């Protein structure tokens, strides 16, 4: 009887400790979401609803990704190029929200209407040829060899 009471007490204590560990990270994540919301508001002037669609545990990570890449002026790509790429991808998904966002962000970063049209045209060209190559089951090894040969010839001609 004493042994079963001791076992029961141990199980209850273990469950309590386990529950404490399970609760603590959630509170830390909630705090990190609150901090992320404050930073989003400080950076953007408000917290768009798109961030509120995320569970609290994902807010800080999603904001860190956007701030670290998309909004970071010290990356390899400038803001205009990143937003034109975003627009091209959005046009392929297709996503009306993303198309609107990246078009406006591209303009804010200095993209002209002509550059926006060209980004969308490039997306269409890539989609067309991807459809042709995949649908025709062109051999990838042959395609790579032919591509390398073309680029080598263009490079040689330009020198």
CSV table of C-alpha atoms in Angstrom, one decimal, residues 8-143:
chain,number,residue,atom,x,y,z
A,8,UNK,CA,0.9,7.6,-7.2
A,9,UNK,CA,2.5,10.7,-5.6
A,10,UNK,CA,5.5,10.3,-8.0
A,11,UNK,CA,3.2,10.2,-11.0
A,12,UNK,CA,1.2,13.2,-9.8
A,13,UNK,CA,4.4,15.2,-9.2
A,14,UNK,CA,5.8,14.1,-12.7
A,15,UNK,CA,2.5,15.2,-14.3
A,16,UNK,CA,2.6,18.5,-12.5
A,17,UNK,CA,6.2,19.1,-13.6
A,18,UNK,CA,5.4,18.1,-17.1
A,19,UNK,CA,2.4,20.4,-17.1
A,20,UNK,CA,4.6,23.3,-15.8
A,21,UNK,CA,7.1,22.7,-18.7
A,22,UNK,CA,4.2,22.6,-21.2
A,23,UNK,CA,2.7,25.8,-19.9
A,24,UNK,CA,6.0,27.8,-19.6
A,25,UNK,CA,7.0,27.8,-23.3
A,26,UNK,CA,3.4,28.8,-24.3
A,27,UNK,CA,3.7,31.9,-22.1
A,28,UNK,CA,7.1,32.6,-23.5
A,29,UNK,CA,5.6,32.4,-27.0
A,30,UNK,CA,2.7,34.6,-26.1
A,31,UNK,CA,5.2,37.2,-24.8
A,32,UNK,CA,7.2,36.9,-28.0
A,33,UNK,CA,4.0,37.4,-30.0
A,34,UNK,CA,3.2,40.5,-28.0
A,35,UNK,CA,6.7,41.8,-28.6
A,36,UNK,CA,6.4,41.0,-32.3
A,37,UNK,CA,3.1,42.9,-32.5
A,38,UNK,CA,4.8,45.9,-30.9
A,39,UNK,CA,7.7,45.8,-33.4
A,40,UNK,CA,5.3,45.3,-36.3
A,41,UNK,CA,3.4,48.4,-35.2
A,42,UNK,CA,6.6,50.4,-34.7
A,43,UNK,CA,7.8,49.4,-38.1
A,44,UNK,CA,4.6,49.5,-40.2
A,45,UNK,CA,2.5,52.0,-38.2
A,46,UNK,CA,-0.1,49.3,-37.5
A,47,UNK,CA,-0.5,45.6,-37.2
A,48,UNK,CA,-2.3,44.3,-40.4
A,49,UNK,CA,-4.8,41.6,-39.9
A,50,UNK,CA,-2.7,39.2,-41.9
A,51,UNK,CA,-0.4,38.8,-38.8
A,52,UNK,CA,-3.4,38.1,-36.6
A,53,UNK,CA,-4.4,35.1,-38.7
A,54,UNK,CA,-1.3,33.3,-37.3
A,55,UNK,CA,-1.3,31.4,-34.0
A,56,UNK,CA,0.6,33.3,-31.3
A,57,UNK,CA,3.5,30.8,-31.5
A,58,UNK,CA,4.1,31.6,-35.1
A,59,UNK,CA,3.9,35.5,-35.0
A,60,UNK,CA,7.5,36.2,-33.9
A,61,UNK,CA,9.0,33.8,-36.4
A,62,UNK,CA,6.9,35.0,-39.3
A,63,UNK,CA,7.8,38.7,-38.5
A,64,UNK,CA,11.5,37.8,-38.1
A,65,UNK,CA,11.5,36.2,-41.6
A,66,UNK,CA,9.8,39.3,-43.2
A,67,UNK,CA,11.9,41.8,-41.4
A,68,UNK,CA,15.1,39.8,-41.9
A,69,UNK,CA,14.7,39.3,-45.7
A,70,UNK,CA,11.9,41.3,-47.3
A,71,UNK,CA,12.3,44.6,-45.3
A,72,UNK,CA,16.1,44.3,-44.8
A,73,UNK,CA,18.0,46.8,-47.0
A,74,UNK,CA,21.3,45.0,-46.4
A,75,UNK,CA,20.5,41.8,-48.4
A,76,UNK,CA,21.9,40.9,-51.7
A,77,UNK,CA,18.7,42.0,-53.5
A,78,UNK,CA,17.4,45.5,-53.3
A,79,UNK,CA,13.8,46.1,-52.2
A,80,UNK,CA,12.5,46.8,-55.8
A,81,UNK,CA,13.9,43.5,-57.0
A,82,UNK,CA,12.5,41.5,-54.1
A,83,UNK,CA,9.1,43.0,-54.6
A,84,UNK,CA,9.1,42.4,-58.4
A,85,UNK,CA,10.1,38.7,-57.6
A,86,UNK,CA,7.2,38.6,-55.1
A,87,UNK,CA,4.8,39.9,-57.7
A,88,UNK,CA,6.0,37.3,-60.3
A,89,UNK,CA,5.5,34.5,-57.9
A,90,UNK,CA,2.2,35.9,-56.7
A,91,UNK,CA,1.0,36.0,-60.3
A,92,UNK,CA,1.8,32.3,-60.7
A,93,UNK,CA,0.2,31.1,-57.5
A,94,UNK,CA,-2.2,33.0,-58.3
A,95,UNK,CA,-3.0,35.1,-55.2
A,96,UNK,CA,-4.9,38.4,-55.5
A,97,UNK,CA,-3.8,39.5,-52.0
A,98,UNK,CA,-0.1,38.9,-52.8
A,99,UNK,CA,-0.4,40.5,-56.3
A,100,UNK,CA,-1.9,43.7,-54.8
A,101,UNK,CA,0.6,43.8,-52.0
A,102,UNK,CA,3.8,43.1,-54.1
A,103,UNK,CA,2.6,45.5,-56.8
A,104,UNK,CA,2.2,48.3,-54.3
A,105,UNK,CA,5.4,47.4,-52.5
A,106,UNK,CA,7.3,47.4,-55.8
A,107,UNK,CA,6.0,50.9,-56.6
A,108,UNK,CA,6.9,52.1,-53.1
A,109,UNK,CA,10.4,50.7,-53.8
A,110,UNK,CA,10.7,52.7,-57.1
A,111,UNK,CA,9.4,50.2,-59.7
A,112,UNK,CA,7.8,51.8,-62.8
A,113,UNK,CA,4.7,50.5,-64.4
A,114,UNK,CA,6.8,49.1,-67.2
A,115,UNK,CA,9.0,47.2,-64.8
A,116,UNK,CA,5.9,45.8,-63.1
A,117,UNK,CA,4.5,44.7,-66.5
A,118,UNK,CA,7.9,43.1,-67.4
A,119,UNK,CA,8.0,41.1,-64.1
A,120,UNK,CA,4.6,39.7,-64.8
A,121,UNK,CA,5.6,39.0,-68.5
A,122,UNK,CA,8.7,37.1,-67.2
A,123,UNK,CA,6.5,35.1,-64.9
A,124,UNK,CA,4.3,34.2,-67.9
A,125,UNK,CA,7.2,33.2,-70.1
A,126,UNK,CA,8.7,31.0,-67.4
A,127,UNK,CA,5.3,29.3,-66.8
A,128,UNK,CA,4.8,28.8,-70.5
A,129,UNK,CA,8.2,27.1,-71.1
A,130,UNK,CA,7.9,25.1,-67.8
A,131,UNK,CA,4.6,23.8,-69.2
A,132,UNK,CA,6.1,23.0,-72.6
A,133,UNK,CA,9.3,21.3,-71.2
A,134,UNK,CA,7.5,19.3,-68.4
A,135,UNK,CA,4.5,18.4,-70.6
A,136,UNK,CA,6.7,17.2,-73.4
A,137,UNK,CA,8.9,15.3,-71.0
A,138,UNK,CA,12.1,16.8,-72.4
A,139,UNK,CA,15.2,15.0,-71.0
A,140,UNK,CA,16.7,17.1,-68.2
A,141,UNK,CA,20.3,15.9,-68.8
A,142,UNK,CA,20.0,16.9,-72.5
A,143,UNK,CA,18.3,20.2,-71.6
